[in-house]
Each structure stands twice: as C-alpha cells, then as structure tokens.
Amino acid sequence: MTRWLDDEEQQTWRAFLRAVAVVQSGLDAQLQAEAGMPHAYYELLVRLSEAPEGTLRMSALAGAVHSSRSRLSHAVGQLEQRGWVRRAPCPQDRRGQLAVLTAEGRRALQQAAPGHVEAVRRLLFDRLAPAQVRHLRGIAAAVAG
Amino acid sequence: MTRWLDDEEQQTWRAFLRAVAVVQSGLDAQLQAEAGMPHAYYELLVRLSEAPEGTLRMSALAGAVHSSRSRLSHAVGQLEQRGWVRRAPCPQDRRGQLAVLTAEGRRALQQAAPGHVEAVRRLLFDRLAPAQVRHLRGIAAAVAG
DNA sequence: CCAAGGTAGTTGAGCGCTGAACTATTCCGC
DNA sequence: GCGGAATAGTTCAGCGCTCAACTACCTTGG
C-alpha cells in the first residue's frame, strides 16, 4: 500500500535534508555571528526595506515571509526592542498595525547584507554548476508550489 | 566588492527558501499530528533502527544526524521519557552512553513511517519530474558538501 | 441598526534548539 | 606512571517557534 522510497529516492531525500541543514545552519550562524540576528529577522527587514516607506501591514508582512501571525507578532516585538522597527496604528483599519522600518533598522540591514550574500554564495551558488542553478530554480519553484 | 545576487539568482534563492520552508513545515506538521513527534526525533529513531541491536553511541548518533551533542542529549532525554529509547552505559568507555531503541520505540517508528513517507512523496517527489529528481540528487549532494 | 460571525493582532505556556559552562573519563608525552 | 590536554556527555539559561486562547474591530444579513 505504502509507496516506500527506493534506494535512489532514499539517497536523494537524505542528501536533500542534509543540504538544507547545511545551508540553513550556515546561514543562521553567519547572521548571528556578524549581525546578531537570526535569518528570519533578516528576511523581515528585507521585506520591509522593499516596501514603500519601509512600511507594511502586519498581515502583509506575515504573508510576504509566509509566517504565522503569532510568529510575526513575537518577531516584530523583538525587532522593536532593538530599535529596528516601530509599530504604528493603521489609519484605514483600527484593528491593524503597521510595521515601519526605522533608519537604524535600515542601517542594520545594510551592514548585514554583504556578509549574508557572501554566505549565500558560499553555501549554495558557488557549489553548483550554472546548469545546476538553472535546474534548481525550476525544482524549487515546483516544490514551493 | 560584494558579489550581489542578480535577478535570476535572487528568484532562485527565494524559491529555494520557500520550497524548503514548505517541505519542512509540512513534514513536521504531518509527523506531529499523526505520530506526536517532531521530524528530528523521527530521524533519531530511524538511525537507531538501522543500527545493529538498535544501539548507537551518543556521539555516533549525533554524527549520523549531524546534531550537536547538546541537542542530542536533550532529544534522547525526551525519547527516553516516552519510552522509545533507553540509555545504557558503554562497556568500552566509561564516559560513553549507548542509546538503545526499545521495542516500543520500534513500534512507534513503524506506525509513523507510512504517513511520513507519504508526506515526503506529496511534498517533494510527486511535484517533480523524473529528470528533476535526478538533478536534485546531484544538487543536494553538491550542497551537502 | 444590531447581532453574529469573521478578521487583525497579541499574549502565554510549553517545546526544541543553541552556546557555554561543567563533570567525568581517557589519552598522551615526559 | 603521572599530570595536562582532549573527549563524552550533561546541564542551564535564553531564544524563537507553535498552538491555543483572547481582545478588539470590522462586516454582513436579517
């Protein structure tokens, strides 16, 4: 009944898990060491920095990083404590909150970015041939669904 | 100086992150819901089940799943509390500990496995063409390093 | 209008992980 | 052999996440 994995699939699966672990832990280690933030927080800063006025509704930000509302609320709380983000009431909807990137937050992001990009290259792109990078794009898109 | 990501790399990277998040959260959700354990614990049970006598030195088990000693110690503590693993002193090295899969642990693994494999297929393999699976293997191996 | 249900966001408890001490044992060079 | 370094494993504090309430506000049907 169960469609078990054959040997090749098993190997692919385990290599996949290992690769993901290597990339993620490497990424988190680099950001934590050099910028004092986990990767999830870095992504929040990136999304905010790309938004007009560095501002996004909480729910829009949650959607952008595919995070739960709860997680985002905790995370923004942390970012706020560090002075990288501030909350503001949403004019159109009094239930809503805006997350606003502060100047200090933008500075923190700019300082973190080069090391982060370097890590992304070192951990992922530099290890792949150009054809593999092309393939990865399609694979990732298909899996992301 | 910094080798920034071009548009295509950016898209690949974000798709990769998203794909990984989908697979991991889907996997964890399935195991948590149907077997009451996180994926990391499932992997420990798998590695133990593959070892002779269902037994491995703590450090060997840590190596097998690429886990820190600290993390493993906590995890085995949990598995022990659930009766799925027991600890035993290591005869050759009095510093050492053996993690031993119990009959109950093996049963828990057998019950969890079909649903887990189904999730792996649904989240990863079913979304990829055969050629993509072949490519993924090489990519994952290269990144796992 | 206004009550019922949906939506936005927060909060609190508990879990798993990390990194840094800490203990106990073994290994190694003199 | 013996004293110092390395190794095995545990423990603790703190962090980020999940899940389930909970509050506050908006929307919609009667």
PDB file of N, CA, C and O (backbone and C1' of nucleotides) in Angstrom, chain D residues 15-27:
ATOM      1  P    DC D  15      17.269  35.969  25.518  1.00  0.00           P
ATOM      2  O5'  DC D  15      17.015  35.456  24.046  1.00  0.00           O
ATOM      3  C5'  DC D  15      18.095  34.849  23.323  1.00  0.00           C
ATOM      4  C4'  DC D  15      17.520  33.974  22.233  1.00  0.00           C
ATOM      5  C3'  DC D  15      16.289  34.573  21.554  1.00  0.00           C
ATOM      6  O3'  DC D  15      16.470  34.482  20.157  1.00  0.00           O
ATOM      7  C1'  DC D  15      15.831  32.364  22.277  1.00  0.00           C
ATOM      8  P    DG D  16      15.753  35.540  19.192  1.00  0.00           P
ATOM      9  O5'  DG D  16      14.751  34.601  18.406  1.00  0.00           O
ATOM     10  C5'  DG D  16      15.288  33.577  17.594  1.00  0.00           C
ATOM     11  C4'  DG D  16      14.224  32.557  17.303  1.00  0.00           C
ATOM     12  C3'  DG D  16      12.917  33.135  16.760  1.00  0.00           C
ATOM     13  O3'  DG D  16      12.627  32.438  15.569  1.00  0.00           O
ATOM     14  C1'  DG D  16      12.489  31.661  18.569  1.00  0.00           C
ATOM     15  P    DC D  17      11.323  32.692  14.731  1.00  0.00           P
ATOM     16  O5'  DC D  17      10.400  31.445  15.132  1.00  0.00           O
ATOM     17  C5'  DC D  17      10.834  30.122  14.797  1.00  0.00           C
ATOM     18  C4'  DC D  17       9.860  29.121  15.381  1.00  0.00           C
ATOM     19  C3'  DC D  17       8.416  29.393  14.988  1.00  0.00           C
ATOM     20  O3'  DC D  17       7.931  28.364  14.148  1.00  0.00           O
ATOM     21  C1'  DC D  17       8.648  28.996  17.351  1.00  0.00           C
ATOM     22  P    DT D  18       6.421  28.430  13.602  1.00  0.00           P
ATOM     23  O5'  DT D  18       5.590  27.578  14.678  1.00  0.00           O
ATOM     24  C5'  DT D  18       5.999  26.255  15.004  1.00  0.00           C
ATOM     25  C4'  DT D  18       4.997  25.634  15.977  1.00  0.00           C
ATOM     26  C3'  DT D  18       3.541  25.833  15.549  1.00  0.00           C
ATOM     27  O3'  DT D  18       2.836  24.618  15.712  1.00  0.00           O
ATOM     28  C1'  DT D  18       3.889  26.727  17.725  1.00  0.00           C
ATOM     29  P    DC D  19       1.429  24.400  14.973  1.00  0.00           P
ATOM     30  O5'  DC D  19       0.426  23.980  16.150  1.00  0.00           O
ATOM     31  C5'  DC D  19       0.895  23.697  17.455  1.00  0.00           C
ATOM     32  C4'  DC D  19      -0.109  24.180  18.495  1.00  0.00           C
ATOM     33  C3'  DC D  19      -1.510  24.495  17.961  1.00  0.00           C
ATOM     34  O3'  DC D  19      -2.448  23.854  18.802  1.00  0.00           O
ATOM     35  C1'  DC D  19      -0.671  26.324  19.226  1.00  0.00           C
ATOM     36  P    DA D  20      -4.020  23.894  18.429  1.00  0.00           P
ATOM     37  O5'  DA D  20      -4.614  24.619  19.723  1.00  0.00           O
ATOM     38  C5'  DA D  20      -3.943  24.447  20.964  1.00  0.00           C
ATOM     39  C4'  DA D  20      -4.386  25.517  21.932  1.00  0.00           C
ATOM     40  C3'  DA D  20      -5.846  25.934  21.774  1.00  0.00           C
ATOM     41  O3'  DA D  20      -6.378  26.187  23.066  1.00  0.00           O
ATOM     42  C1'  DA D  20      -4.470  27.818  21.540  1.00  0.00           C
ATOM     43  P    DA D  21      -7.946  26.407  23.253  1.00  0.00           P
ATOM     44  O5'  DA D  21      -8.118  27.917  22.856  1.00  0.00           O
ATOM     45  C5'  DA D  21      -8.972  28.705  23.640  1.00  0.00           C
ATOM     46  C4'  DA D  21      -8.145  29.511  24.623  1.00  0.00           C
ATOM     47  C3'  DA D  21      -8.876  30.783  25.004  1.00  0.00           C
ATOM     48  O3'  DA D  21      -8.709  31.101  26.363  1.00  0.00           O
ATOM     49  C1'  DA D  21      -6.861  31.304  23.828  1.00  0.00           C
ATOM     50  P    DC D  22      -9.848  31.944  27.057  1.00  0.00           P
ATOM     51  O5'  DC D  22      -9.557  33.412  26.493  1.00  0.00           O
ATOM     52  C5'  DC D  22      -8.394  34.093  26.937  1.00  0.00           C
ATOM     53  C4'  DC D  22      -8.207  35.364  26.131  1.00  0.00           C
ATOM     54  C3'  DC D  22      -9.498  36.172  25.907  1.00  0.00           C
ATOM     55  O3'  DC D  22      -9.430  37.373  26.645  1.00  0.00           O
ATOM     56  C1'  DC D  22      -8.132  36.091  23.952  1.00  0.00           C
ATOM     57  P    DT D  23     -10.804  38.317  26.668  1.00  0.00           P
ATOM     58  O5'  DT D  23     -10.323  39.561  25.807  1.00  0.00           O
ATOM     59  C5'  DT D  23      -9.049  40.161  26.068  1.00  0.00           C
ATOM     60  C4'  DT D  23      -8.779  41.220  25.024  1.00  0.00           C
ATOM     61  C3'  DT D  23      -9.935  42.190  24.804  1.00  0.00           C
ATOM     62  O3'  DT D  23      -9.414  43.508  24.750  1.00  0.00           O
ATOM     63  C1'  DT D  23      -9.317  41.196  22.753  1.00  0.00           C
ATOM     64  P    DA D  24     -10.398  44.811  24.774  1.00  0.00           P
ATOM     65  O5'  DA D  24     -10.400  45.252  23.243  1.00  0.00           O
ATOM     66  C5'  DA D  24      -9.154  45.512  22.618  1.00  0.00           C
ATOM     67  C4'  DA D  24      -9.387  45.651  21.147  1.00  0.00           C
ATOM     68  C3'  DA D  24     -10.589  46.525  20.783  1.00  0.00           C
ATOM     69  O3'  DA D  24     -10.150  47.492  19.855  1.00  0.00           O
ATOM     70  C1'  DA D  24     -10.660  44.487  19.604  1.00  0.00           C
ATOM     71  P    DC D  25     -11.082  48.781  19.544  1.00  0.00           P
ATOM     72  O5'  DC D  25     -11.554  48.512  18.047  1.00  0.00           O
ATOM     73  C5'  DC D  25     -10.544  48.350  17.066  1.00  0.00           C
ATOM     74  C4'  DC D  25     -11.111  47.533  15.944  1.00  0.00           C
ATOM     75  C3'  DC D  25     -12.264  48.184  15.193  1.00  0.00           C
ATOM     76  O3'  DC D  25     -11.790  48.535  13.905  1.00  0.00           O
ATOM     77  C1'  DC D  25     -12.570  45.838  15.486  1.00  0.00           C
ATOM     78  P    DC D  26     -12.663  49.495  12.939  1.00  0.00           P
ATOM     79  O5'  DC D  26     -13.299  48.430  11.954  1.00  0.00           O
ATOM     80  C5'  DC D  26     -12.428  47.752  11.055  1.00  0.00           C
ATOM     81  C4'  DC D  26     -13.183  46.586  10.451  1.00  0.00           C
ATOM     82  C3'  DC D  26     -14.324  46.970   9.513  1.00  0.00           C
ATOM     83  O3'  DC D  26     -14.042  46.393   8.258  1.00  0.00           O
ATOM     84  C1'  DC D  26     -14.973  45.258  11.037  1.00  0.00           C
ATOM     85  P    DT D  27     -14.879  46.785   6.944  1.00  0.00           P
ATOM     86  O5'  DT D  27     -15.957  45.602   6.857  1.00  0.00           O
ATOM     87  C5'  DT D  27     -15.498  44.261   6.930  1.00  0.00           C
ATOM     88  C4'  DT D  27     -16.677  43.303   6.869  1.00  0.00           C
ATOM     89  C3'  DT D  27     -17.812  43.719   5.937  1.00  0.00           C
ATOM     90  O3'  DT D  27     -18.192  42.577   5.215  1.00  0.00           O
ATOM     91  C1'  DT D  27     -18.669  43.231   8.067  1.00  0.00           C
TER      92       DT D  27
END
